Amino acid sequence: MCEAHAYMERDGREELLLESVDRVEPQADGSFLLVNIFGQQKTVRAPLKRMHLVEHRIVFGS
Amino acid sequence: MCEAHAYMERDGREELLLESVDRVEPQADGSFLLVNIFGQQKTVRAPLKRMHLVEHRIVFGS
């Protein structure tokens, strides 16, 4: 499977937000809706910093 | 491999921007730098609309 794990970067450290993310959907208020392959959802209120898909990583943070 | 293909959505149609994208890096000017697994780069000057990683799709468009 080709999902990625979503992390929040804070003070140089990365904290796991949601594993096995399938869908990332930007919302009108600037947040991101994440939905993983298990149907779990999380809203992230921080900018997207970078994605490295081969490494299965999506990183948010200001 | 778990890269995704990047598309631009215009008038309800999707046009391929770059295949086999590994890295997506938001830039300070609001654009996105895409880098694929072959080292090809492309800058996209449009908002991110959605990503469906299991389907290997990243869609940009206003």
CSV table of N, CA and C in Angstrom, one decimal:
chain,number,residue,atom,x,y,z
A,1,MET,N,0.8,-1.2,0.0
A,1,MET,CA,0.0,0.0,0.0
A,1,MET,C,0.9,1.2,0.0
A,2,CYS,N,0.3,2.3,-0.5
A,2,CYS,CA,1.1,3.5,-0.7
A,2,CYS,C,0.7,4.7,0.1
A,3,GLU,N,0.1,4.5,1.2
A,3,GLU,CA,-0.3,5.6,2.0
A,3,GLU,C,1.0,6.1,2.7
A,4,ALA,N,0.8,7.2,3.4
A,4,ALA,CA,2.0,7.9,4.1
A,4,ALA,C,1.5,8.2,5.5
A,5,HIS,N,2.5,8.4,6.4
A,5,HIS,CA,2.2,8.8,7.7
A,5,HIS,C,2.4,10.3,7.8
A,6,ALA,N,1.4,10.9,8.6
A,6,ALA,CA,1.4,12.4,8.7
A,6,ALA,C,2.0,12.8,10.1
A,7,TYR,N,2.9,13.8,10.0
A,7,TYR,CA,3.6,14.2,11.2
A,7,TYR,C,3.4,15.7,11.4
A,8,MET,N,3.5,16.2,12.7
A,8,MET,CA,3.5,17.6,13.0
A,8,MET,C,5.0,17.9,13.4
A,9,GLU,N,5.6,18.9,12.8
A,9,GLU,CA,6.9,19.2,13.2
A,9,GLU,C,6.8,20.4,14.2
A,10,ARG,N,7.4,20.2,15.4
A,10,ARG,CA,7.4,21.3,16.4
A,10,ARG,C,8.8,21.3,17.1
A,11,ASP,N,9.4,22.5,17.0
A,11,ASP,CA,10.7,22.7,17.7
A,11,ASP,C,11.7,21.6,17.2
A,12,GLY,N,11.6,21.3,15.9
A,12,GLY,CA,12.6,20.4,15.3
A,12,GLY,C,12.3,18.9,15.6
A,13,ARG,N,11.2,18.6,16.3
A,13,ARG,CA,10.8,17.3,16.5
A,13,ARG,C,9.5,16.9,15.8
A,14,GLU,N,9.4,15.7,15.3
A,14,GLU,CA,8.2,15.3,14.6
A,14,GLU,C,7.3,14.4,15.5
A,15,GLU,N,6.1,14.7,15.5
A,15,GLU,CA,5.1,14.0,16.3
A,15,GLU,C,4.1,13.4,15.3
A,16,LEU,N,3.8,12.1,15.5
A,16,LEU,CA,2.9,11.4,14.6
A,16,LEU,C,1.4,11.9,14.8
A,17,LEU,N,0.8,12.4,13.7
A,17,LEU,CA,-0.6,12.8,13.7
A,17,LEU,C,-1.5,11.7,13.4
A,18,LEU,N,-1.2,11.0,12.3
A,18,LEU,CA,-2.1,10.0,11.8
A,18,LEU,C,-1.3,9.0,10.9
A,19,GLU,N,-1.5,7.8,11.1
A,19,GLU,CA,-0.7,6.8,10.3
A,19,GLU,C,-1.5,6.4,9.1
A,20,SER,N,-0.9,5.9,8.1
A,20,SER,CA,-1.5,5.3,6.9
A,20,SER,C,-2.5,6.2,6.2
A,21,VAL,N,-2.1,7.4,6.0
A,21,VAL,CA,-3.0,8.4,5.4
A,21,VAL,C,-3.2,8.1,3.9
A,22,ASP,N,-4.4,8.1,3.5
A,22,ASP,CA,-4.8,7.9,2.1
A,22,ASP,C,-5.1,9.3,1.4
A,23,ARG,N,-6.0,10.0,2.1
A,23,ARG,CA,-6.5,11.3,1.5
A,23,ARG,C,-6.1,12.5,2.3
A,24,VAL,N,-5.7,13.5,1.6
A,24,VAL,CA,-5.4,14.8,2.2
A,24,VAL,C,-6.2,15.8,1.4
A,25,GLU,N,-7.1,16.5,2.1
A,25,GLU,CA,-8.0,17.4,1.4
A,25,GLU,C,-8.0,18.8,2.1
A,26,PRO,N,-7.4,19.8,1.4
A,26,PRO,CA,-7.4,21.1,1.9
A,26,PRO,C,-8.8,21.7,2.1
A,27,GLN,N,-9.0,22.4,3.2
A,27,GLN,CA,-10.3,22.9,3.5
A,27,GLN,C,-10.3,24.4,3.3
A,28,ALA,N,-11.5,25.0,3.1
A,28,ALA,CA,-11.7,26.4,2.8
A,28,ALA,C,-11.0,27.3,3.9
A,29,ASP,N,-11.0,26.8,5.2
A,29,ASP,CA,-10.4,27.6,6.2
A,29,ASP,C,-8.9,27.5,6.4
A,30,GLY,N,-8.3,26.8,5.4
A,30,GLY,CA,-6.8,26.7,5.4
A,30,GLY,C,-6.3,25.4,6.2
A,31,SER,N,-7.2,24.7,6.8
A,31,SER,CA,-6.8,23.4,7.5
A,31,SER,C,-6.8,22.3,6.4
A,32,PHE,N,-6.3,21.1,6.9
A,32,PHE,CA,-6.3,20.0,6.0
A,32,PHE,C,-7.1,18.8,6.7
A,33,LEU,N,-7.9,18.2,5.9
A,33,LEU,CA,-8.6,17.0,6.4
A,33,LEU,C,-7.8,15.8,6.0
A,34,LEU,N,-7.4,15.0,6.9
A,34,LEU,CA,-6.6,13.7,6.6
A,34,LEU,C,-7.6,12.6,6.9
A,35,VAL,N,-7.6,11.6,5.9
A,35,VAL,CA,-8.4,10.4,6.1
A,35,VAL,C,-7.5,9.2,5.9
A,36,ASN,N,-7.4,8.3,6.8
A,36,ASN,CA,-6.5,7.2,6.5
A,36,ASN,C,-7.2,5.9,6.0
A,37,ILE,N,-6.5,4.9,5.7
A,37,ILE,CA,-7.0,3.7,5.1
A,37,ILE,C,-8.0,2.9,6.0
A,38,PHE,N,-8.0,3.3,7.3
A,38,PHE,CA,-8.9,2.7,8.2
A,38,PHE,C,-10.2,3.5,8.5
A,39,GLY,N,-10.3,4.6,7.7
A,39,GLY,CA,-11.4,5.5,7.8
A,39,GLY,C,-11.3,6.5,8.9
A,40,GLN,N,-10.2,6.5,9.7
A,40,GLN,CA,-10.0,7.6,10.7
A,40,GLN,C,-9.7,8.9,10.1
A,41,GLN,N,-10.2,10.0,10.7
A,41,GLN,CA,-10.0,11.3,10.2
A,41,GLN,C,-9.4,12.2,11.2
A,42,LYS,N,-8.6,13.2,10.7
A,42,LYS,CA,-8.1,14.2,11.6
A,42,LYS,C,-7.9,15.5,10.8
A,43,THR,N,-8.3,16.6,11.5
A,43,THR,CA,-8.1,17.9,10.9
A,43,THR,C,-6.8,18.5,11.4
A,44,VAL,N,-6.0,19.0,10.5
A,44,VAL,CA,-4.7,19.6,10.9
A,44,VAL,C,-4.8,21.1,10.6
A,45,ARG,N,-4.6,21.9,11.6
A,45,ARG,CA,-4.6,23.4,11.4
A,45,ARG,C,-3.2,23.9,11.4
A,46,ALA,N,-2.4,23.5,10.4
A,46,ALA,CA,-1.0,24.0,10.3
A,46,ALA,C,-0.7,23.8,8.8
A,47,PRO,N,0.3,24.7,8.3
A,47,PRO,CA,0.6,24.5,6.9
A,47,PRO,C,1.3,23.2,6.6
A,48,LEU,N,1.2,22.8,5.4
A,48,LEU,CA,2.0,21.7,4.9
A,48,LEU,C,3.4,22.1,4.7
A,49,LYS,N,4.4,21.4,5.3
A,49,LYS,CA,5.8,21.7,5.1
A,49,LYS,C,6.4,21.0,4.0
A,50,ARG,N,6.2,19.7,3.9
A,50,ARG,CA,6.8,18.9,2.8
A,50,ARG,C,6.2,17.5,2.8
A,51,MET,N,6.3,16.9,1.6
A,51,MET,CA,5.9,15.5,1.5
A,51,MET,C,7.0,14.8,0.8
A,52,HIS,N,7.4,13.6,1.3
A,52,HIS,CA,8.3,12.7,0.7
A,52,HIS,C,7.6,11.4,0.6
A,53,LEU,N,7.0,11.1,-0.6
A,53,LEU,CA,6.1,10.0,-0.8
A,53,LEU,C,6.9,8.7,-0.7
A,54,VAL,N,8.1,8.6,-1.3
A,54,VAL,CA,8.8,7.4,-1.3
A,54,VAL,C,9.2,7.0,0.1
A,55,GLU,N,9.3,8.0,1.0
A,55,GLU,CA,9.6,7.7,2.4
A,55,GLU,C,8.3,7.6,3.2
A,56,HIS,N,7.2,7.8,2.6
A,56,HIS,CA,5.8,7.7,3.2
A,56,HIS,C,5.7,8.8,4.3
A,57,ARG,N,6.1,10.0,4.0
A,57,ARG,CA,6.0,11.0,5.0
A,57,ARG,C,5.4,12.3,4.5
A,58,ILE,N,4.4,12.8,5.3
A,58,ILE,CA,3.8,14.1,5.1
A,58,ILE,C,4.0,14.9,6.4
A,59,VAL,N,4.7,16.0,6.2
A,59,VAL,CA,5.0,16.8,7.4
A,59,VAL,C,4.3,18.2,7.4
A,60,PHE,N,3.6,18.4,8.5
A,60,PHE,CA,2.9,19.7,8.7
A,60,PHE,C,3.7,20.5,9.7
A,61,GLY,N,3.5,21.8,9.8
A,61,GLY,CA,4.2,22.6,10.8
A,61,GLY,C,4.4,24.0,10.3
A,62,SER,N,4.6,25.0,11.2
A,62,SER,CA,4.7,26.3,10.7
A,62,SER,C,6.2,26.7,10.5
B,1,MET,N,6.9,1.0,-5.8
B,1,MET,CA,7.3,2.4,-5.4
B,1,MET,C,6.0,3.1,-5.0
B,2,CYS,N,6.1,4.1,-4.2
B,2,CYS,CA,4.9,4.8,-3.7
B,2,CYS,C,4.8,6.2,-4.1
B,3,GLU,N,5.4,6.6,-5.2
B,3,GLU,CA,5.2,7.9,-5.7
B,3,GLU,C,3.8,8.1,-6.2
B,4,ALA,N,3.5,9.3,-6.6
B,4,ALA,CA,2.1,9.6,-7.1
B,4,ALA,C,2.3,10.5,-8.4
B,5,HIS,N,1.3,10.5,-9.2
B,5,HIS,CA,1.3,11.4,-10.4
B,5,HIS,C,0.6,12.7,-10.0
B,6,ALA,N,1.1,13.8,-10.5
B,6,ALA,CA,0.5,15.1,-10.2
B,6,ALA,C,-0.2,15.6,-11.5
B,7,TYR,N,-1.4,16.1,-11.2
B,7,TYR,CA,-2.3,16.5,-12.3
B,7,TYR,C,-2.8,18.0,-12.0
B,8,MET,N,-3.1,18.7,-13.0
B,8,MET,CA,-3.7,20.0,-12.9
B,8,MET,C,-5.2,19.8,-13.4
B,9,GLU,N,-6.1,20.2,-12.6
B,9,GLU,CA,-7.5,20.2,-12.9
B,9,GLU,C,-7.9,21.5,-13.5
B,10,ARG,N,-8.4,21.4,-14.8
B,10,ARG,CA,-8.9,22.7,-15.4
B,10,ARG,C,-10.2,22.3,-16.1
B,11,ASP,N,-11.2,23.1,-15.8
B,11,ASP,CA,-12.5,22.9,-16.5
B,11,ASP,C,-13.0,21.4,-16.4
B,12,GLY,N,-12.8,20.8,-15.2
B,12,GLY,CA,-13.3,19.5,-15.0
B,12,GLY,C,-12.4,18.4,-15.6
B,13,ARG,N,-11.3,18.8,-16.3
B,13,ARG,CA,-10.4,17.8,-16.9
B,13,ARG,C,-9.1,17.8,-16.2
B,14,GLU,N,-8.4,16.7,-16.1
B,14,GLU,CA,-7.2,16.6,-15.5
B,14,GLU,C,-6.0,16.4,-16.5
B,15,GLU,N,-5.0,17.2,-16.4
B,15,GLU,CA,-3.9,17.2,-17.3
B,15,GLU,C,-2.7,16.7,-16.4
B,16,LEU,N,-1.9,15.8,-16.9
B,16,LEU,CA,-0.7,15.3,-16.2
B,16,LEU,C,0.3,16.4,-16.1
B,17,LEU,N,0.8,16.7,-14.9
B,17,LEU,CA,1.9,17.7,-14.8
B,17,LEU,C,3.2,17.0,-14.7
B,18,LEU,N,3.3,15.9,-13.9
B,18,LEU,CA,4.6,15.2,-13.6
B,18,LEU,C,4.2,13.9,-13.1
B,19,GLU,N,4.9,12.9,-13.7
B,19,GLU,CA,4.6,11.5,-13.2
B,19,GLU,C,5.6,11.1,-12.1
B,20,SER,N,5.3,10.1,-11.3
B,20,SER,CA,6.2,9.5,-10.3
B,20,SER,C,6.8,10.5,-9.4
B,21,VAL,N,5.9,11.4,-8.8
B,21,VAL,CA,6.4,12.4,-7.9
B,21,VAL,C,6.8,11.8,-6.5
B,22,ASP,N,7.9,12.2,-6.1
B,22,ASP,CA,8.4,11.8,-4.8
B,22,ASP,C,8.2,12.9,-3.7
B,23,ARG,N,8.7,14.1,-4.1
B,23,ARG,CA,8.7,15.2,-3.1
B,23,ARG,C,7.8,16.3,-3.6
B,24,VAL,N,7.0,16.9,-2.6
B,24,VAL,CA,6.2,18.0,-2.8
B,24,VAL,C,6.6,19.0,-1.8
B,25,GLU,N,7.1,20.2,-2.2
B,25,GLU,CA,7.7,21.2,-1.2
B,25,GLU,C,7.0,22.5,-1.5
B,26,PRO,N,6.1,22.9,-0.6
B,26,PRO,CA,5.5,24.3,-0.7
B,26,PRO,C,6.6,25.4,-0.6
B,27,GLN,N,6.5,26.4,-1.5
B,27,GLN,CA,7.5,27.4,-1.5
B,27,GLN,C,6.9,28.7,-0.9
B,28,ALA,N,7.7,29.6,-0.5
B,28,ALA,CA,7.3,30.9,0.2
B,28,ALA,C,6.3,31.7,-0.6
B,29,ASP,N,6.4,31.6,-2.0
B,29,ASP,CA,5.5,32.4,-2.8
B,29,ASP,C,4.2,31.7,-3.1
B,30,GLY,N,3.9,30.6,-2.4
B,30,GLY,CA,2.6,29.9,-2.6
B,30,GLY,C,2.6,28.8,-3.6
B,31,SER,N,3.7,28.7,-4.4
B,31,SER,CA,3.8,27.6,-5.4
B,31,SER,C,4.3,26.4,-4.7
B,32,PHE,N,4.3,25.3,-5.5
B,32,PHE,CA,4.8,24.0,-5.0
B,32,PHE,C,5.9,23.5,-5.9
B,33,LEU,N,7.0,23.1,-5.4
B,33,LEU,CA,8.1,22.4,-6.1
B,33,LEU,C,7.8,20.9,-6.1
B,34,LEU,N,7.7,20.3,-7.2
B,34,LEU,CA,7.5,18.9,-7.3
B,34,LEU,C,8.9,18.3,-7.8
B,35,VAL,N,9.3,17.2,-7.3
B,35,VAL,CA,10.5,16.5,-7.7
B,35,VAL,C,10.1,15.0,-7.8
B,36,ASN,N,10.4,14.4,-9.0
B,36,ASN,CA,10.0,13.0,-9.2
B,36,ASN,C,11.2,12.1,-8.9
B,37,ILE,N,10.9,10.8,-9.0
B,37,ILE,CA,12.0,9.8,-8.7
B,37,ILE,C,13.1,9.8,-9.8
B,38,PHE,N,12.9,10.5,-10.9
B,38,PHE,CA,13.9,10.6,-11.9
B,38,PHE,C,14.7,11.9,-11.8
B,39,GLY,N,14.4,12.7,-10.8
B,39,GLY,CA,15.1,13.9,-10.6
B,39,GLY,C,14.5,15.1,-11.3
B,40,GLN,N,13.5,14.9,-12.1
B,40,GLN,CA,12.8,16.0,-12.8
B,40,GLN,C,12.1,16.8,-11.8
B,41,GLN,N,12.1,18.1,-12.1
B,41,GLN,CA,11.4,19.1,-11.2
B,41,GLN,C,10.4,19.9,-12.0
B,42,LYS,N,9.3,20.3,-11.3
B,42,LYS,CA,8.4,21.2,-11.9
B,42,LYS,C,7.8,22.1,-10.8
B,43,THR,N,7.6,23.4,-11.1
B,43,THR,CA,7.0,24.3,-10.1
B,43,THR,C,5.5,24.5,-10.5
B,44,VAL,N,4.6,24.3,-9.6
B,44,VAL,CA,3.2,24.4,-9.8
B,44,VAL,C,2.7,25.7,-9.1
B,45,ARG,N,2.0,26.6,-9.9
B,45,ARG,CA,1.5,27.8,-9.3
B,45,ARG,C,0.0,27.7,-9.3
B,46,ALA,N,-0.5,26.8,-8.5
B,46,ALA,CA,-1.9,26.6,-8.3
B,46,ALA,C,-2.1,25.9,-6.9
B,47,PRO,N,-3.2,26.1,-6.3
B,47,PRO,CA,-3.4,25.5,-5.0
B,47,PRO,C,-3.5,24.0,-5.1
B,48,LEU,N,-3.2,23.3,-4.0
B,48,LEU,CA,-3.4,21.9,-3.9
B,48,LEU,C,-4.9,21.6,-3.7
B,49,LYS,N,-5.5,20.8,-4.5
B,49,LYS,CA,-6.9,20.5,-4.4
B,49,LYS,C,-7.2,19.2,-3.5
B,50,ARG,N,-6.5,18.2,-3.8
B,50,ARG,CA,-6.6,16.9,-3.1
B,50,ARG,C,-5.5,16.0,-3.4
B,51,MET,N,-5.3,15.1,-2.5
B,51,MET,CA,-4.4,14.0,-2.7
B,51,MET,C,-5.0,12.7,-2.3
B,52,HIS,N,-4.9,11.7,-3.2
B,52,HIS,CA,-5.4,10.3,-2.9
B,52,HIS,C,-4.2,9.4,-3.1
B,53,LEU,N,-3.5,9.1,-2.0
B,53,LEU,CA,-2.2,8.4,-2.1
B,53,LEU,C,-2.4,7.0,-2.6
B,54,VAL,N,-3.5,6.3,-2.1
B,54,VAL,CA,-3.7,4.9,-2.5
B,54,VAL,C,-3.9,4.8,-4.0
B,55,GLU,N,-4.5,5.9,-4.6
B,55,GLU,CA,-4.7,6.0,-6.0
B,55,GLU,C,-3.5,6.6,-6.7
B,56,HIS,N,-2.5,7.0,-6.0
B,56,HIS,CA,-1.3,7.7,-6.6
B,56,HIS,C,-1.6,9.0,-7.3
B,57,ARG,N,-2.5,9.8,-6.7
B,57,ARG,CA,-2.9,11.0,-7.4
B,57,ARG,C,-2.8,12.2,-6.5
B,58,ILE,N,-2.2,13.2,-7.0
B,58,ILE,CA,-2.1,14.6,-6.4
B,58,ILE,C,-2.7,15.5,-7.4
B,59,VAL,N,-3.7,16.3,-7.0
B,59,VAL,CA,-4.4,17.1,-8.0
B,59,VAL,C,-4.3,18.6,-7.5
B,60,PHE,N,-3.8,19.4,-8.4
B,60,PHE,CA,-3.8,20.9,-8.2
B,60,PHE,C,-4.9,21.5,-9.0
B,61,GLY,N,-5.2,22.8,-8.7
B,61,GLY,CA,-6.2,23.5,-9.5
B,61,GLY,C,-6.9,24.5,-8.6
B,62,SER,N,-7.5,25.5,-9.2
B,62,SER,CA,-8.1,26.5,-8.4
B,62,SER,C,-9.6,26.2,-8.2
